[in-house]
Amino acid sequence: MGLMVAGAILGILFGWGFLGYHGWGLGALVGGLAGLVLQQIQKIGLLEKSIQALKDDQVKTSQQLALLKNELLDKFATKDAPIVKKPLAEVVNEAIASEPVAVAKTDTQSSKVTESLELDLDLPEAVPQPKIIRAVIQPAIPREPDVGDKIFAAVRRFFTEGNPIVNIGMVIMFFGVSFLVKYASSQGLFPIELRLTGVILGAIALLVFGWKTRERVGGYGLVLQGGGIAVIYLTLFAAAKIYGLIPLGIAFGLLFVVVILGVLLALLQNTQLLAILATAGGFLAPILTSTGDGSHVGLFSFYLILNFGILAIALKKAWRLLNWVGFMFTFVITAAWGVLKYQPVFYETTQPFLIAFFVLYLAVSILFSFKQPTNLKGMVDGSLVFGLPLIAFGLQTALLKHTEYGLAISAIVLAAVYIALSLIMSRRYLQTHRVLIESFLALGVSFATLAVPLALDASWTSVTWALEATGLVWVGLRQERLRPRVVGYLLHCAAVFSLIIFEGIDTGLTPVISGDFLGLALLALTSFIIAYLSYSFGDRLGSAEKIIAPVGIALGVLWWFVAGINEMNVHVMDQHLFAAIMLFATLSAVSLILIGKKLSWDTIIKSVYSLLPFMLLLFIIVFFVNENDTHPSHGFSLIAIALFFVVQYGFLLDREKIMQTSASILLRTWHVLTAWGIFGLIFWEVSWQKAQFNLQGTAGLMIWFAALMIPVIVLIGAGQKKIWPFTSYQQEFKNWIPAPLFALSAIWFFAVCHKNQPNTEHYLPVLNPLDLAQFGIVLVFAYAAKRHFLDAVSFISNAVRAGLLGIMLFVWLNVATLRAISHYQSIPYYFDSLWNAVEVQMALSILWTVCALVIMNISRKIQRRELWMIGAGLLGLVIIKLIAKDLSGKDTLAGIISFLVVGALILLIGYLSPIPAKIKSPDTEENINGRDKEATINE
């Protein structure tokens, strides 16, 4: 970089001094290019010196190893002479002392020889020798030089390395010639023709003298020849373009001759500098001599000839900088012409040249890798390998932007070329040229990927990318390489974004065939395949990739359901949509189970766990967003529901057999949720039937009673049978599954207390639907408690359960009494009306007293003092009510009867049910007996 800048500065000065004001630009270009070439030459020289030094060191090392080996063999080969055995360490130290430098460089080899001798020779025990410890000083990591440091270093190397005297002399001579020409022009001493002729002759003299001195050390002759060629280029340009002394056509021909001369000199002397100067001059010649009216065919034809020359050189030389200079001149000038002058009518005369340039430099990039030395065989010029297709395809885009599928075809052709090259080369050169082969394969895959969106819509683009991603993942797993797998994962994500994000999901007029169904289905399929590959090659995955298999299955299920539901939402009639979605989900689950068993892939079978949450969510959505009057028994819905629960319970049974246990929290939870789903469907159907037939009043209440009690009775009855799943999940079927039914039944029981039978002639107390239903709930609750239902509710003891049942029975007695009084006394069934009626107060007082009598009598028989206290509390409540409320009706017959009956019942209670005695604890009895015995002994 520094030499290029310095050369550009010197070129500006020379061009301004030699060609006048308008020559500074050309001077900068030539000077910068010359500086770049010199910099590369210096780097090549340093590399050659390093290689030669390594070779010399290798020769010296081999000699020292041979010498050491001979000395050791001589010491142990003499059998007749007395053998004086020295320790092996002493022998080695003597050799080290004699040749310290060589042995130091072969320390590792010497240690190996020592080890082998110690194993093979029977030597006396050596005296321990002090070990020579060589301190290894780690070199300090130099800081990265900045731009200023690089420029300064480049200028310093230019004037200090190689042959600095020649370099400085050439620069001074350039300035001297430019100043001389300028002075002669300003003084009018010589005509311009004579001045330019003198410059040309001087340049030729430099070439001749440089050829004569080409073998001098330091590149003396090369510098002179390069300077001579540069002077000839500039002089011909000035004579034709600035002063008009020779026609442009003749000037172009002369420049071409100079190009050929420079290339020949470069090949004869095996120097890249002259080849670059000659080639650069050749590319600039038509630009420098152009009038602006020439044909692009002629320009590109001339460039094609130059590039054939570069290809010919590439057959023999691996000159990277020459290849790069030709590539840049060719495509930069071509791109500039395309921007300024290209029109679609020029396509037929432009496309062949672009193809030819591409093929030429593709061959050059391959030859560069094959022409490397043995130790560098397979090295790749990455700038040319990857820069060529990018620039060429960019120019192709400009040529074919007016076509519909031109770019897609071009991308496919490029993909085919690169993939074919990678396959052909991999058969013979896979080991030596792996980097080049993989680069071509990557470019082929990239252009194949790019061709898809150029040729197809978003749906098929997504499909193709998904298939390609699957292939990359497979290749990465087979070859145990992370990079193809990561590219495959990212490409699959790009496929999803291409289909869903950028265009959205569309459904065509024809089911399945049109629209995005096939695209989504293939997305799901590729997701499943990637998941299965990750499962099959699980031992080759990194720790972060272990999640790929479950994520792939989840995505596969998601895309499949999106495809199916989206298709059915358009092509299935609304009244059958609910059933169709359920059938689709159920059959999909069955397919996943069958595939998992066929492939012995348990992970995909576990994905069927998602069927239940999906169905529950579907039930909730359809229930609350019910625009089509859908319900569980509508159309084919009942069949679909039945099939779903058959598959669901079959899946749960299968999982229980595989896991060989029913203690799994997941299985228990899914059994509970499945049963709750059944209850939810029952309630949904009941609510629809109630609304459909407009069931109000008692009929509406009784249908809900049936919906609650029938499942409870079924659970209680089935729990006594020895059948699955009741035997495996007794706790769930006795506790969590019926819990919502019991809770809703209790709510229904208390909610209907304010409901009354309509006034009909056929009303009978207790023997009416509401009274019987409420009493039935009390009986069912009592039986369930006896069968140990809801035992898992640990905070509710048996005493509390009995108390709750007693409260429900007491409430039912009161409600049944109030309904009867309301009917026969024609009292409105409202709280205020009932509370203010003396008949109601009389009935309640008598009823509560009777209840107290029964409770206290039972407590006496079972000797439960706590129960007697409850009865006493109820009796006290009756007394308070008599004083607070019934006393106001003392002048009525009902009030008088209330006091008489309650008083008589209280007397009866006192006679039949006195308070039970306290139950003495065993400890108390033992203490009392002990004290009695002790008193007896004392007496």
XYZ file of N, CA, C and O in Angstrom, residues 15 70 74 100 159 170 199 248 271 372 400 411 448 478 553 595 633-634 706 744 754 782 790 837 907:
100
model
N 4.270 12.891 -14.507
C 3.299 13.177 -15.561
C 3.096 14.664 -15.746
O 2.956 15.164 -16.874
N 27.484 -40.980 12.930
C 28.765 -41.640 12.663
C 29.627 -41.697 13.917
O 30.293 -42.700 14.205
N 30.913 -45.112 15.600
C 32.352 -45.370 15.741
C 32.708 -45.736 17.179
O 33.579 -46.581 17.432
N 27.639 -26.611 18.386
C 26.516 -26.093 19.188
C 25.378 -25.582 18.341
O 24.230 -25.725 18.682
N 13.726 2.417 -0.587
C 15.021 3.084 -0.689
C 16.145 2.348 0.045
O 17.279 2.813 0.059
N 16.750 5.648 -10.715
C 15.656 5.652 -11.691
C 14.670 6.767 -11.401
O 14.181 7.452 -12.305
N 13.189 10.933 -26.409
C 12.704 10.188 -25.237
C 12.542 8.717 -25.576
O 12.908 7.824 -24.801
N -4.144 7.606 -34.333
C -4.468 6.784 -33.163
C -4.395 5.301 -33.488
O -4.015 4.491 -32.635
N 10.075 -12.982 -14.642
C 9.771 -11.898 -13.712
C 8.358 -11.400 -13.953
O 7.932 -11.189 -15.093
N 0.874 -24.346 -8.132
C 1.612 -24.010 -6.914
C 2.719 -25.029 -6.669
O 2.661 -26.168 -7.146
N -29.451 -8.591 -18.519
C -30.722 -9.323 -18.616
C -31.825 -8.735 -17.756
O -32.824 -9.412 -17.490
N -28.303 -18.042 -13.306
C -27.930 -18.598 -11.997
C -27.881 -20.117 -12.040
O -26.982 -20.745 -11.453
N -27.527 -21.992 -7.057
C -28.759 -22.782 -7.151
C -29.826 -22.227 -6.214
O -31.015 -22.154 -6.565
N -23.523 -36.482 7.756
C -22.748 -37.598 7.224
C -21.250 -37.321 7.302
O -20.460 -38.205 7.622
N -39.629 -31.428 15.043
C -40.936 -32.093 15.132
C -42.030 -31.077 15.412
O -43.114 -31.110 14.793
N -45.860 -43.781 12.138
C -44.504 -43.463 11.654
C -43.478 -43.683 12.753
O -42.399 -44.246 12.525
N -72.947 -32.616 18.794
C -73.715 -33.645 18.074
C -74.137 -33.183 16.687
O -74.951 -33.838 16.036
N -73.554 -32.085 16.211
C -73.949 -31.530 14.918
C -73.234 -32.263 13.791
O -72.000 -32.359 13.772
N -79.253 -33.356 35.212
C -78.887 -34.613 34.556
C -77.457 -34.559 34.025
O -76.690 -35.535 34.134
N -69.689 -28.146 40.796
C -70.821 -27.601 40.037
C -72.157 -28.123 40.569
O -73.170 -27.389 40.561
N -83.748 -20.947 45.477
C -84.695 -19.840 45.313
C -85.668 -20.079 44.166
O -86.461 -19.198 43.819
N -73.417 -38.215 49.746
C -73.205 -39.106 50.892
C -72.572 -40.418 50.442
O -71.648 -40.944 51.081
N -62.857 -37.780 46.699
C -62.286 -36.500 47.130
C -61.470 -36.633 48.410
O -61.376 -35.693 49.195
N -94.447 -14.104 56.790
C -95.651 -14.922 56.937
C -95.563 -15.722 58.233
O -94.571 -16.425 58.472
N -89.567 -30.307 75.734
C -89.734 -31.215 76.848
C -89.383 -32.646 76.468
O -88.764 -33.383 77.245
